[in-house]
PDB file of C-alpha atoms in Angstrom:
ATOM      1  CA  UNK A   1      -8.888 -32.585 -31.243  1.00  0.00           C
ATOM      2  CA  UNK A   2      -6.398 -29.991 -30.154  1.00  0.00           C
ATOM      3  CA  UNK A   3      -6.272 -26.545 -27.643  1.00  0.00           C
ATOM      4  CA  UNK A   4      -7.075 -23.658 -31.472  1.00  0.00           C
ATOM      5  CA  UNK A   5      -6.921 -20.118 -30.692  1.00  0.00           C
ATOM      6  CA  UNK A   6     -10.378 -17.391 -31.800  1.00  0.00           C
ATOM      7  CA  UNK A   7      -7.443 -16.176 -34.023  1.00  0.00           C
ATOM      8  CA  UNK A   8      -6.738 -19.118 -36.379  1.00  0.00           C
ATOM      9  CA  UNK A   9     -10.453 -20.711 -35.835  1.00  0.00           C
ATOM     10  CA  UNK A  10     -11.720 -17.428 -37.335  1.00  0.00           C
ATOM     11  CA  UNK A  11      -8.930 -18.115 -39.888  1.00  0.00           C
ATOM     12  CA  UNK A  12     -10.321 -21.391 -40.971  1.00  0.00           C
ATOM     13  CA  UNK A  13     -13.980 -20.294 -41.004  1.00  0.00           C
ATOM     14  CA  UNK A  14     -12.768 -18.281 -43.067  1.00  0.00           C
ATOM     15  CA  UNK A  15     -14.597 -14.944 -40.483  1.00  0.00           C
ATOM     16  CA  UNK A  16     -12.322 -12.168 -39.289  1.00  0.00           C
ATOM     17  CA  UNK A  17     -12.187 -13.094 -35.539  1.00  0.00           C
ATOM     18  CA  UNK A  18     -15.501  -9.972 -34.456  1.00  0.00           C
ATOM     19  CA  UNK A  19     -17.565 -12.754 -36.321  1.00  0.00           C
ATOM     20  CA  UNK A  20     -16.399 -15.194 -34.734  1.00  0.00           C
ATOM     21  CA  UNK A  21     -17.254 -14.023 -30.907  1.00  0.00           C
ATOM     22  CA  UNK A  22     -20.642 -12.987 -33.176  1.00  0.00           C
ATOM     23  CA  UNK A  23     -21.152 -15.836 -33.690  1.00  0.00           C
ATOM     24  CA  UNK A  24     -20.805 -17.726 -30.556  1.00  0.00           C
ATOM     25  CA  UNK A  25     -22.792 -15.180 -28.056  1.00  0.00           C
ATOM     26  CA  UNK A  26     -25.404 -17.577 -28.749  1.00  0.00           C
ATOM     27  CA  UNK A  27     -24.002 -20.650 -27.078  1.00  0.00           C
ATOM     28  CA  UNK A  28     -22.124 -18.455 -24.165  1.00  0.00           C
ATOM     29  CA  UNK A  29     -23.498 -19.603 -20.907  1.00  0.00           C
ATOM     30  CA  UNK A  30     -22.681 -23.274 -22.556  1.00  0.00           C
ATOM     31  CA  UNK A  31     -19.121 -22.179 -23.216  1.00  0.00           C
ATOM     32  CA  UNK A  32     -18.569 -21.020 -19.861  1.00  0.00           C
ATOM     33  CA  UNK A  33     -20.563 -24.058 -17.547  1.00  0.00           C
ATOM     34  CA  UNK A  34     -17.059 -25.946 -19.694  1.00  0.00           C
ATOM     35  CA  UNK A  35     -15.042 -23.055 -19.318  1.00  0.00           C
ATOM     36  CA  UNK A  36     -14.588 -20.542 -21.334  1.00  0.00           C
ATOM     37  CA  UNK A  37     -14.245 -17.438 -20.396  1.00  0.00           C
ATOM     38  CA  UNK A  38     -14.182 -14.444 -23.194  1.00  0.00           C
ATOM     39  CA  UNK A  39     -10.719 -13.221 -22.104  1.00  0.00           C
ATOM     40  CA  UNK A  40      -9.538 -16.136 -22.993  1.00  0.00           C
ATOM     41  CA  UNK A  41      -7.827 -16.594 -26.211  1.00  0.00           C
ATOM     42  CA  UNK A  42      -6.650 -20.647 -26.246  1.00  0.00           C
ATOM     43  CA  UNK A  43      -9.394 -22.808 -26.389  1.00  0.00           C
ATOM     44  CA  UNK A  44      -8.818 -25.778 -25.235  1.00  0.00           C
ATOM     45  CA  UNK A  45      -9.720 -28.497 -27.218  1.00  0.00           C
ATOM     46  CA  UNK A  46     -13.043 -29.685 -26.286  1.00  0.00           C
ATOM     47  CA  UNK A  47     -14.134 -26.103 -26.794  1.00  0.00           C
ATOM     48  CA  UNK A  48     -13.006 -26.185 -29.999  1.00  0.00           C
ATOM     49  CA  UNK A  49     -15.115 -29.767 -30.330  1.00  0.00           C
ATOM     50  CA  UNK A  50     -18.099 -27.637 -29.340  1.00  0.00           C
ATOM     51  CA  UNK A  51     -17.885 -24.567 -31.505  1.00  0.00           C
ATOM     52  CA  UNK A  52     -17.043 -26.660 -34.763  1.00  0.00           C
ATOM     53  CA  UNK A  53     -19.698 -29.328 -34.228  1.00  0.00           C
ATOM     54  CA  UNK A  54     -22.092 -26.107 -33.518  1.00  0.00           C
ATOM     55  CA  UNK A  55     -20.787 -23.773 -36.388  1.00  0.00           C
ATOM     56  CA  UNK A  56     -19.861 -26.404 -38.995  1.00  0.00           C
ATOM     57  CA  UNK A  57     -16.105 -25.458 -39.133  1.00  0.00           C
ATOM     58  CA  UNK A  58     -14.049 -27.523 -41.477  1.00  0.00           C
ATOM     59  CA  UNK A  59     -10.942 -27.559 -39.676  1.00  0.00           C
ATOM     60  CA  UNK A  60      -9.227 -31.121 -40.805  1.00  0.00           C
TER      61      UNK A  60
END
């Protein structure tokens, strides 16, 4: 897995960035523990993998 912007992940999921952010809300505490801050534009690879697994997004 590689780092990815919120825009890129939203595009791959077929939703807007705003919707992607809403989908992430239930995992907010876990994401913060992983080092993700709300204002980050580039998500680290481990965060991308976590969200791909939880939100069932196909990034291939």
